[in-house]
PDB file of C-alpha atoms in Angstrom:
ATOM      1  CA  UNK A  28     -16.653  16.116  27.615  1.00 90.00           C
ATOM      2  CA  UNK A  29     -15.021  17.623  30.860  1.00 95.00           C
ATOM      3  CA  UNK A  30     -16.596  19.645  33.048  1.00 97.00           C
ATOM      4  CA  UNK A  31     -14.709  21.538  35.245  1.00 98.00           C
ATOM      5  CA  UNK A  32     -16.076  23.742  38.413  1.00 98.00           C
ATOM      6  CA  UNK A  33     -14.048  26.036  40.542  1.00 98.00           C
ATOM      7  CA  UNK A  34     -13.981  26.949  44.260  1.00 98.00           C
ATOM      8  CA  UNK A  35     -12.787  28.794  46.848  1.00 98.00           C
ATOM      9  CA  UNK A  36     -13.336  32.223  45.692  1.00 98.00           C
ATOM     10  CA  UNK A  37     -14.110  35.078  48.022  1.00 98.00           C
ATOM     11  CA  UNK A  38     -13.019  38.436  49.634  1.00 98.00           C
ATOM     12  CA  UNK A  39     -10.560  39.016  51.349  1.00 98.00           C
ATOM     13  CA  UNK A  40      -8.049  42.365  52.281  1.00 98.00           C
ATOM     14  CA  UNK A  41      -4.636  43.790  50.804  1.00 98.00           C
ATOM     15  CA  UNK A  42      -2.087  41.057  51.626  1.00 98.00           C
ATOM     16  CA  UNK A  43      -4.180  38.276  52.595  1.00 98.00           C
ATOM     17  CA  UNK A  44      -4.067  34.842  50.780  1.00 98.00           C
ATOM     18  CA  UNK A  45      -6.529  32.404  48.921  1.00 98.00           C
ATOM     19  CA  UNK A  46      -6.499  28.779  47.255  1.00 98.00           C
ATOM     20  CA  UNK A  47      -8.600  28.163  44.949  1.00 98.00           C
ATOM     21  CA  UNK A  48      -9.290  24.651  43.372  1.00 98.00           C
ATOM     22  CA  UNK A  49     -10.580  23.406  39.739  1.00 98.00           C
ATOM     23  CA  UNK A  50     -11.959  19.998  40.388  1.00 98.00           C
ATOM     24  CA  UNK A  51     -12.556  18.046  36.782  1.00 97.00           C
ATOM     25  CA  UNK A  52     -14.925  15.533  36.128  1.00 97.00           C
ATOM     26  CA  UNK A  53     -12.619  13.244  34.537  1.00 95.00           C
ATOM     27  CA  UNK A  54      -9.005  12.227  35.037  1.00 94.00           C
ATOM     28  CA  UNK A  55      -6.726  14.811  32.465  1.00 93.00           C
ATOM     29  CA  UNK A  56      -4.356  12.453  30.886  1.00 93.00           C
ATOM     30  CA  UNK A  57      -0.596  13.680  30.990  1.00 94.00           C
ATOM     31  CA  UNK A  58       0.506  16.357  28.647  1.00 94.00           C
ATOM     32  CA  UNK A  59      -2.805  18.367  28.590  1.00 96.00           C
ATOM     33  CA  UNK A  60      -2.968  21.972  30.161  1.00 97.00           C
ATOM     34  CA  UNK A  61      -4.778  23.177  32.585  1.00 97.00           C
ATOM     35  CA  UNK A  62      -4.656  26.787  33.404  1.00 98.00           C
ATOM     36  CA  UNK A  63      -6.590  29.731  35.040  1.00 98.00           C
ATOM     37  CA  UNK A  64      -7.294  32.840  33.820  1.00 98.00           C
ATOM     38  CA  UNK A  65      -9.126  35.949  35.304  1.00 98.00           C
ATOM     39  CA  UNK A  66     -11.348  38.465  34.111  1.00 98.00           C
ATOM     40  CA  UNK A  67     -11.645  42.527  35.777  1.00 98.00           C
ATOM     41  CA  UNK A  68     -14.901  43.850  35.265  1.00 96.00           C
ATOM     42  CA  UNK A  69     -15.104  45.948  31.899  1.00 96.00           C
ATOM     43  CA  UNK A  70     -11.360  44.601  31.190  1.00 97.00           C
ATOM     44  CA  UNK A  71     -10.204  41.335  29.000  1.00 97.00           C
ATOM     45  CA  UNK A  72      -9.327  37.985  29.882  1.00 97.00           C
ATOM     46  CA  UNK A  73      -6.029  37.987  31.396  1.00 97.00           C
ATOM     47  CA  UNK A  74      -3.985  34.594  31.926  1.00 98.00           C
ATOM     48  CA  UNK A  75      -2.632  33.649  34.977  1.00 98.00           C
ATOM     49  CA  UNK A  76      -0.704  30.541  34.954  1.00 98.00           C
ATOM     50  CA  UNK A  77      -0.627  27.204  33.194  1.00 97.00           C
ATOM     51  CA  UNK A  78       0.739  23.599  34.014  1.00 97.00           C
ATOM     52  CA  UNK A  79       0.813  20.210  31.902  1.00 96.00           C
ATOM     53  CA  UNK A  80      -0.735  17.911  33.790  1.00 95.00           C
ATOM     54  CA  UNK A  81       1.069  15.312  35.568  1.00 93.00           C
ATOM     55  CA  UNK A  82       4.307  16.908  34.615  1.00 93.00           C
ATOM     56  CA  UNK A  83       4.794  19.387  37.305  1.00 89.00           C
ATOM     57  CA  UNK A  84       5.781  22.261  34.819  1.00 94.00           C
ATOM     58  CA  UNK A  85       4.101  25.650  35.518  1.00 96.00           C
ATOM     59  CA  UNK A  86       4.523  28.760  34.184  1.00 97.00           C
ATOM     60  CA  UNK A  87       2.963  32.226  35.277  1.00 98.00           C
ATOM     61  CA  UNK A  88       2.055  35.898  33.728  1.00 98.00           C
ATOM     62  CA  UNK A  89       4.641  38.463  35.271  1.00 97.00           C
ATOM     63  CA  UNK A  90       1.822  39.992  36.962  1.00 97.00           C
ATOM     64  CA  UNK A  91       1.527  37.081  39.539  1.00 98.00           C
ATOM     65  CA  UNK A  92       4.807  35.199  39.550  1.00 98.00           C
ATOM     66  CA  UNK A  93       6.627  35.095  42.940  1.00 98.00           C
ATOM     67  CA  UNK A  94       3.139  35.209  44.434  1.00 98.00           C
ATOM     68  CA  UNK A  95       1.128  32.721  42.994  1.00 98.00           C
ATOM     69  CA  UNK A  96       1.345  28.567  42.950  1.00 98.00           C
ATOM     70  CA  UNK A  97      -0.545  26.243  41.026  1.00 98.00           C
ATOM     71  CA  UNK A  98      -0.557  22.647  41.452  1.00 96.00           C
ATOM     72  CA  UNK A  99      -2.017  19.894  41.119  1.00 96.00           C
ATOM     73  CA  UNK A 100      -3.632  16.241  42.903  1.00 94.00           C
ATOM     74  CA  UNK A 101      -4.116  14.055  40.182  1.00 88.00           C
ATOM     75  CA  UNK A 102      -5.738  11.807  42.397  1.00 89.00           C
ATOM     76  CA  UNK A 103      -8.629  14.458  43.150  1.00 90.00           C
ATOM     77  CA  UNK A 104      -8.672  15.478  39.001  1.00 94.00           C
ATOM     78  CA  UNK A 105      -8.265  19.036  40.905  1.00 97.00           C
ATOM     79  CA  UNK A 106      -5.905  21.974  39.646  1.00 97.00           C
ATOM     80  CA  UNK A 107      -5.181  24.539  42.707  1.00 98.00           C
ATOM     81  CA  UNK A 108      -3.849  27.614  42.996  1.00 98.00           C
ATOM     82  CA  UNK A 109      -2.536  29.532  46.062  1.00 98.00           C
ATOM     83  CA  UNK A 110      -3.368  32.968  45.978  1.00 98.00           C
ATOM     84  CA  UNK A 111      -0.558  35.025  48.214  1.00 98.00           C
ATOM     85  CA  UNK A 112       0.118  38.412  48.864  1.00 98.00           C
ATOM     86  CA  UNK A 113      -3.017  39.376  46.700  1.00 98.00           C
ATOM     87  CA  UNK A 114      -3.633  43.241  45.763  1.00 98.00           C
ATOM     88  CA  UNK A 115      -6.793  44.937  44.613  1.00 98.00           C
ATOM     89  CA  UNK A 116      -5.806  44.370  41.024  1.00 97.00           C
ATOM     90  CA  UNK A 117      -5.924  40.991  41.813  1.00 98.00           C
ATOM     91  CA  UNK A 118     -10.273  41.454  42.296  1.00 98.00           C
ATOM     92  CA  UNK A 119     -11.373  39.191  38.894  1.00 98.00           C
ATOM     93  CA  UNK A 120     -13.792  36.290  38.550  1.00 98.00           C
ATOM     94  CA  UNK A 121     -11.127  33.086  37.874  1.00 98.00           C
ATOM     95  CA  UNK A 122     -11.498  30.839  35.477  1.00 98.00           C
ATOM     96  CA  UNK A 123      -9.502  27.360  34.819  1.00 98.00           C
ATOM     97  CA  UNK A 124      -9.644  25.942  31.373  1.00 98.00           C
ATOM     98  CA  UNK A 125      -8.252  22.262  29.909  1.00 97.00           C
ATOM     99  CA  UNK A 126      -7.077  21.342  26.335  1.00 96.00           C
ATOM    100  CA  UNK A 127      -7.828  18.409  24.609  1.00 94.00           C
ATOM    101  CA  UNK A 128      -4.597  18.474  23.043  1.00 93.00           C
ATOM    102  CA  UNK A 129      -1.276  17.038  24.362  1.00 93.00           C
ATOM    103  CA  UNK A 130       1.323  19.575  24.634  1.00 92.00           C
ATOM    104  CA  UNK A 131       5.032  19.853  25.508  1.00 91.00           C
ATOM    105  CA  UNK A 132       4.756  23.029  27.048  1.00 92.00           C
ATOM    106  CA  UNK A 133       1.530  25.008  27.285  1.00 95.00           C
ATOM    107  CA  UNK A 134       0.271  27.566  24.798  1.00 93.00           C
ATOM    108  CA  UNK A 135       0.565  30.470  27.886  1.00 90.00           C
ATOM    109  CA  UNK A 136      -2.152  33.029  26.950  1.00 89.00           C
ATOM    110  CA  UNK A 137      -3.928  31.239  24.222  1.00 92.00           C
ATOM    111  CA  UNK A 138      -6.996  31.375  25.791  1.00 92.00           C
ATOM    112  CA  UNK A 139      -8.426  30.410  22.205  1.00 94.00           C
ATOM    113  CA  UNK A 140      -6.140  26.713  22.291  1.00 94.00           C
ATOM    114  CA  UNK A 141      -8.294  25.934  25.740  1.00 97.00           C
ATOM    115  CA  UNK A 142     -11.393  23.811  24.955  1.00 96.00           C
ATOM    116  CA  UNK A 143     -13.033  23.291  28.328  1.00 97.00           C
ATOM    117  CA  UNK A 144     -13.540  26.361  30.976  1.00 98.00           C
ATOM    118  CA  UNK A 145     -15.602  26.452  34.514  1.00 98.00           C
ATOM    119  CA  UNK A 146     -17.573  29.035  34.752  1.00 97.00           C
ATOM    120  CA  UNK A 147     -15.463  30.878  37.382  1.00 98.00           C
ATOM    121  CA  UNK A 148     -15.002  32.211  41.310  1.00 98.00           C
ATOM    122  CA  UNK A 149     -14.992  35.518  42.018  1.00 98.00           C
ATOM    123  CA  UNK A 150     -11.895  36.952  43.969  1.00 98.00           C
ATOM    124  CA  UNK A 151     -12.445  40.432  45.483  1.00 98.00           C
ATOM    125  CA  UNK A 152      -9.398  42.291  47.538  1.00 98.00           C
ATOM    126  CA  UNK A 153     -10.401  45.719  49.091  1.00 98.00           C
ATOM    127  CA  UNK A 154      -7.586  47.513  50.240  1.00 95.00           C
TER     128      UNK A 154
END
């Protein structure tokens, strides 16, 4: 079973940039997802972006795209993502998440299709 544990969380101001990483405890064979997804306080589980591992295909909520990254070192089982230009709206705890199944392209926002989470790192921006 796959444990996964984020870091690299924090706080940090309007504009101002984080990476945080999703190291696994196993290698994730090629065609499984791994994504993160946040959570606002009193709000629901938003995702945030998704890649199939070892493939180098990401996609990313509207909400983030042009200022987010995620990637990947397969060598380090460790799923990053780069954290730019963050806003207050960004402030969530993150969570990444694996599937055990193999897919073609990732089930974006199926939070429900994700069978291994981390139990998060909390981003706050202040403005």
């Amino acid at each position: 079973q796959v444990q996964l544990a984020e870091s690299g969380g924090g706080s940090v101001q309007a504009g101002g940039s984080l990476r945080l990483s999703c190291r696994a405890s196993e290698y994730i064979r090629t065609g499984r997802c791994m994504a993160w997804f946040r959570q606002a306080a009193g709000k629901e589980r938003e995702w945030v972006a998704d890649l199939v591992s070892n493939t180098g295909r990401a996609t990313y909520a509207n909400s983030v795209k042009g200022r987010f990254t995620v990637s990947q070192d397969s060598a380090e089982n460790t799923l990053h993502l780069q954290m730019n230009g963050l806003q207050p709206e960004d402030t969530s705890i993150y969570y990444c998440a694996t599937t055990d199944n193999v897919w073609r392209s990732c089930p974006s926002g199926q939070g429900n299709e994700y069978s291994y989470w981390g139990q998060g790192t909390q981003v706050t921006v202040s403005s």
